[in-house]
């Protein structure tokens, strides 16, 4: 769950509203409409389960899926601490990030950004889709989630056995999502 309270000025500003809803909520609704059309394409964008408006308090609440494995920043922090040590004897050479996982994360983020930009991963944008720009994409804003098989074991892309813990990157909700007012033209 994410709850956002707005100043009176921001709450009354028409540029922060779309279709009589706070822009953040409306953008999540648009993404969920795309998810209904193709769930696999949106699997790296956090799912919004609903919302609630508190008009008198100038705030809104989003009900989002839970991510159980912290952020990409925390995952990288441990890795950087190990490999950033000055003394070679202090480095744990068995603690490394597999190259396949790095490519998996990059592809997940690129796919998510493509869906936000074009409404699809196809070469042609969805008709009447207005591009969405995240504006706050950084390591601590990429959530990780370890999917489990039916036995409580981690199971995800690239898992080599049932005990592998592979975290799936997800772009979280963020109030810095923005949507273009009109469709820009892109050179071919």
Tab-separated table of C-alpha atoms in Angstrom:
chain	number	residue	atom	x	y	z
A	1	UNK	CA	0.000	0.000	0.000
A	2	UNK	CA	1.152	3.503	-0.753
A	3	UNK	CA	-0.522	6.590	0.613
A	4	UNK	CA	0.165	10.048	-0.778
A	5	UNK	CA	-0.852	13.319	0.812
A	6	UNK	CA	-0.779	16.446	-1.324
A	7	UNK	CA	-0.474	20.115	-0.498
A	8	UNK	CA	-3.576	22.196	-1.193
A	9	UNK	CA	-1.855	23.777	-4.193
A	10	UNK	CA	-0.832	20.455	-5.716
A	11	UNK	CA	-4.248	18.881	-5.022
A	12	UNK	CA	-6.063	21.715	-6.836
A	13	UNK	CA	-3.648	21.851	-9.778
A	14	UNK	CA	-5.467	20.421	-12.850
A	15	UNK	CA	-2.180	19.134	-14.295
A	16	UNK	CA	-2.061	16.569	-11.463
A	17	UNK	CA	-5.426	15.055	-12.433
A	18	UNK	CA	-6.535	12.796	-15.296
A	19	UNK	CA	-10.165	11.813	-15.878
A	20	UNK	CA	-11.207	13.139	-12.440
A	21	UNK	CA	-8.555	11.068	-10.641
A	22	UNK	CA	-5.083	11.906	-9.341
A	23	UNK	CA	-2.683	11.352	-12.247
A	24	UNK	CA	-0.853	8.562	-10.432
A	25	UNK	CA	-4.053	6.531	-10.016
A	26	UNK	CA	-5.155	7.062	-13.614
A	27	UNK	CA	-1.767	6.010	-14.959
A	28	UNK	CA	-1.950	2.804	-12.913
A	29	UNK	CA	-5.415	2.145	-14.336
A	30	UNK	CA	-4.058	2.518	-17.875
A	31	UNK	CA	-1.230	0.088	-17.119
A	32	UNK	CA	-3.706	-2.396	-15.626
A	33	UNK	CA	-5.783	-2.164	-18.820
A	34	UNK	CA	-2.658	-3.125	-20.783
A	35	UNK	CA	-1.973	-5.935	-18.287
A	36	UNK	CA	-5.466	-7.305	-18.989
A	37	UNK	CA	-4.587	-7.396	-22.699
A	38	UNK	CA	-1.160	-9.020	-22.166
A	39	UNK	CA	-0.178	-9.929	-18.599
A	40	UNK	CA	3.271	-11.269	-19.512
A	41	UNK	CA	4.290	-7.960	-21.079
A	42	UNK	CA	3.587	-6.116	-17.787
A	43	UNK	CA	5.068	-8.631	-15.359
A	44	UNK	CA	7.901	-6.258	-14.363
A	45	UNK	CA	5.576	-3.366	-13.523
A	46	UNK	CA	4.017	-3.479	-10.083
A	47	UNK	CA	0.357	-4.487	-10.066
A	48	UNK	CA	-2.134	-1.981	-8.694
A	49	UNK	CA	-5.057	-3.774	-7.045
A	50	UNK	CA	-7.142	-0.665	-6.377
A	51	UNK	CA	-7.245	2.800	-4.898
A	52	UNK	CA	-9.092	5.002	-2.456
A	53	UNK	CA	-9.524	8.769	-2.450
A	54	UNK	CA	-9.734	10.880	0.703
A	55	UNK	CA	-10.863	14.164	-0.822
A	56	UNK	CA	-11.216	16.185	2.402
A	57	UNK	CA	-7.689	15.196	3.510
A	58	UNK	CA	-6.217	15.711	-0.011
A	59	UNK	CA	-4.717	12.231	-0.130
A	60	UNK	CA	-5.073	8.985	-1.985
A	61	UNK	CA	-4.103	5.395	-1.333
A	62	UNK	CA	-2.918	2.793	-3.827
A	63	UNK	CA	-3.137	-0.917	-3.067
A	64	UNK	CA	-0.081	-2.496	-4.699
A	65	UNK	CA	1.415	-5.975	-4.802
A	66	UNK	CA	3.996	-6.703	-2.123
A	67	UNK	CA	7.641	-7.224	-3.098
A	68	UNK	CA	9.439	-9.472	-0.618
A	69	UNK	CA	13.119	-9.010	-1.475
A	70	UNK	CA	13.896	-5.315	-0.886
A	71	UNK	CA	15.401	-3.179	-3.676
A	72	UNK	CA	18.037	-3.532	-6.357
A	73	UNK	CA	20.113	-0.980	-4.412
A	74	UNK	CA	20.289	-3.272	-1.367
A	75	UNK	CA	21.173	-6.261	-3.549
A	76	UNK	CA	23.963	-4.313	-5.231
A	77	UNK	CA	25.158	-2.746	-1.962
A	78	UNK	CA	26.215	-6.114	-0.543
A	79	UNK	CA	27.925	-7.014	-3.818
A	80	UNK	CA	29.743	-3.661	-4.027
A	81	UNK	CA	30.874	-3.896	-0.402
A	82	UNK	CA	32.437	-7.304	-1.019
A	83	UNK	CA	34.196	-6.428	-4.278
A	84	UNK	CA	35.086	-2.860	-3.290
A	85	UNK	CA	37.402	-3.875	-0.483
A	86	UNK	CA	40.957	-2.657	-0.858
A	87	UNK	CA	42.651	-5.798	0.442
A	88	UNK	CA	42.410	-8.748	-1.975
A	89	UNK	CA	42.500	-11.182	0.966
A	90	UNK	CA	39.192	-9.775	2.312
A	91	UNK	CA	37.238	-10.439	-0.900
A	92	UNK	CA	34.887	-13.414	-0.967
A	93	UNK	CA	35.420	-14.601	-4.551
A	94	UNK	CA	32.461	-16.977	-4.325
A	95	UNK	CA	30.051	-14.043	-3.825
A	96	UNK	CA	29.352	-12.699	-7.288
A	97	UNK	CA	26.402	-11.608	-9.343
A	98	UNK	CA	25.902	-13.917	-12.334
A	99	UNK	CA	26.118	-12.151	-15.684
A	100	UNK	CA	22.868	-13.825	-16.782
A	101	UNK	CA	21.046	-12.145	-13.882
A	102	UNK	CA	22.477	-8.729	-14.808
A	103	UNK	CA	21.189	-9.161	-18.369
A	104	UNK	CA	17.840	-10.390	-17.030
A	105	UNK	CA	17.443	-7.229	-14.900
A	106	UNK	CA	18.417	-4.960	-17.803
A	107	UNK	CA	15.932	-6.659	-20.109
A	108	UNK	CA	13.181	-6.427	-17.469
A	109	UNK	CA	13.777	-2.697	-16.988
A	110	UNK	CA	13.964	-2.035	-20.735
A	111	UNK	CA	10.757	-4.000	-21.318
A	112	UNK	CA	8.978	-2.085	-18.541
A	113	UNK	CA	10.070	1.261	-19.958
A	114	UNK	CA	8.963	0.190	-23.436
A	115	UNK	CA	5.506	-0.736	-22.124
A	116	UNK	CA	5.249	2.628	-20.372
A	117	UNK	CA	6.372	4.466	-23.509
A	118	UNK	CA	4.349	2.607	-26.161
A	119	UNK	CA	1.768	0.556	-24.259
A	120	UNK	CA	3.268	-2.586	-25.756
A	121	UNK	CA	6.531	-4.332	-26.555
A	122	UNK	CA	5.604	-4.491	-30.253
A	123	UNK	CA	7.264	-2.210	-32.790
A	124	UNK	CA	4.108	-0.107	-33.207
A	125	UNK	CA	2.611	1.779	-30.253
A	126	UNK	CA	-0.901	0.994	-29.071
A	127	UNK	CA	-3.414	3.223	-30.822
A	128	UNK	CA	-4.119	6.425	-28.842
A	129	UNK	CA	-1.539	5.501	-26.192
A	130	UNK	CA	0.013	8.506	-24.488
A	131	UNK	CA	3.612	7.804	-23.443
A	132	UNK	CA	4.308	7.469	-19.728
A	133	UNK	CA	7.706	8.483	-18.384
A	134	UNK	CA	8.893	7.208	-15.004
A	135	UNK	CA	11.169	10.185	-14.095
A	136	UNK	CA	12.615	8.477	-11.007
A	137	UNK	CA	14.272	5.280	-12.184
A	138	UNK	CA	17.241	4.338	-9.994
A	139	UNK	CA	18.475	1.288	-8.072
A	140	UNK	CA	16.503	1.958	-4.892
A	141	UNK	CA	13.324	2.354	-6.945
A	142	UNK	CA	13.505	-1.117	-8.482
A	143	UNK	CA	11.809	-3.631	-6.222
A	144	UNK	CA	12.822	-7.271	-6.117
A	145	UNK	CA	10.521	-10.195	-5.519
A	146	UNK	CA	11.467	-13.829	-5.021
A	147	UNK	CA	8.778	-16.060	-6.458
A	148	UNK	CA	8.256	-19.344	-4.682
A	149	UNK	CA	7.210	-22.681	-5.997
A	150	UNK	CA	4.526	-24.555	-4.067
A	151	UNK	CA	7.088	-25.788	-1.496
A	152	UNK	CA	8.422	-22.390	-0.380
A	153	UNK	CA	11.532	-22.671	-2.567
A	154	UNK	CA	12.651	-19.780	-4.752
A	155	UNK	CA	11.817	-20.347	-8.392
A	156	UNK	CA	12.344	-17.819	-11.116
A	157	UNK	CA	13.984	-17.122	-14.434
A	158	UNK	CA	17.451	-18.603	-14.565
A	159	UNK	CA	16.947	-20.823	-11.506
A	160	UNK	CA	19.161	-23.868	-11.883
A	161	UNK	CA	17.469	-25.914	-9.188
A	162	UNK	CA	14.509	-25.626	-6.848
A	163	UNK	CA	16.630	-24.051	-4.098
A	164	UNK	CA	17.892	-21.147	-6.223
A	165	UNK	CA	16.623	-17.795	-5.017
A	166	UNK	CA	16.189	-15.593	-8.084
A	167	UNK	CA	14.629	-12.198	-7.546
A	168	UNK	CA	12.413	-10.668	-10.184
A	169	UNK	CA	12.861	-6.910	-10.712
A	170	UNK	CA	9.718	-4.773	-10.694
A	171	UNK	CA	9.225	-1.090	-11.395
A	172	UNK	CA	7.306	0.267	-8.423
A	173	UNK	CA	4.560	2.763	-8.258
A	174	UNK	CA	5.924	6.262	-8.015
A	175	UNK	CA	4.312	9.651	-7.939
A	176	UNK	CA	6.862	10.817	-10.487
A	177	UNK	CA	5.192	8.943	-13.323
A	178	UNK	CA	4.052	11.425	-15.919
A	179	UNK	CA	2.034	11.151	-19.064
A	180	UNK	CA	2.377	13.229	-22.184
A	181	UNK	CA	-0.533	15.494	-23.042
A	182	UNK	CA	-0.290	14.716	-26.737
A	183	UNK	CA	1.300	11.958	-28.762
A	184	UNK	CA	4.774	13.039	-29.929
A	185	UNK	CA	5.969	11.999	-33.340
A	186	UNK	CA	9.050	9.792	-33.438
A	187	UNK	CA	11.471	9.575	-36.336
A	188	UNK	CA	11.557	6.190	-38.038
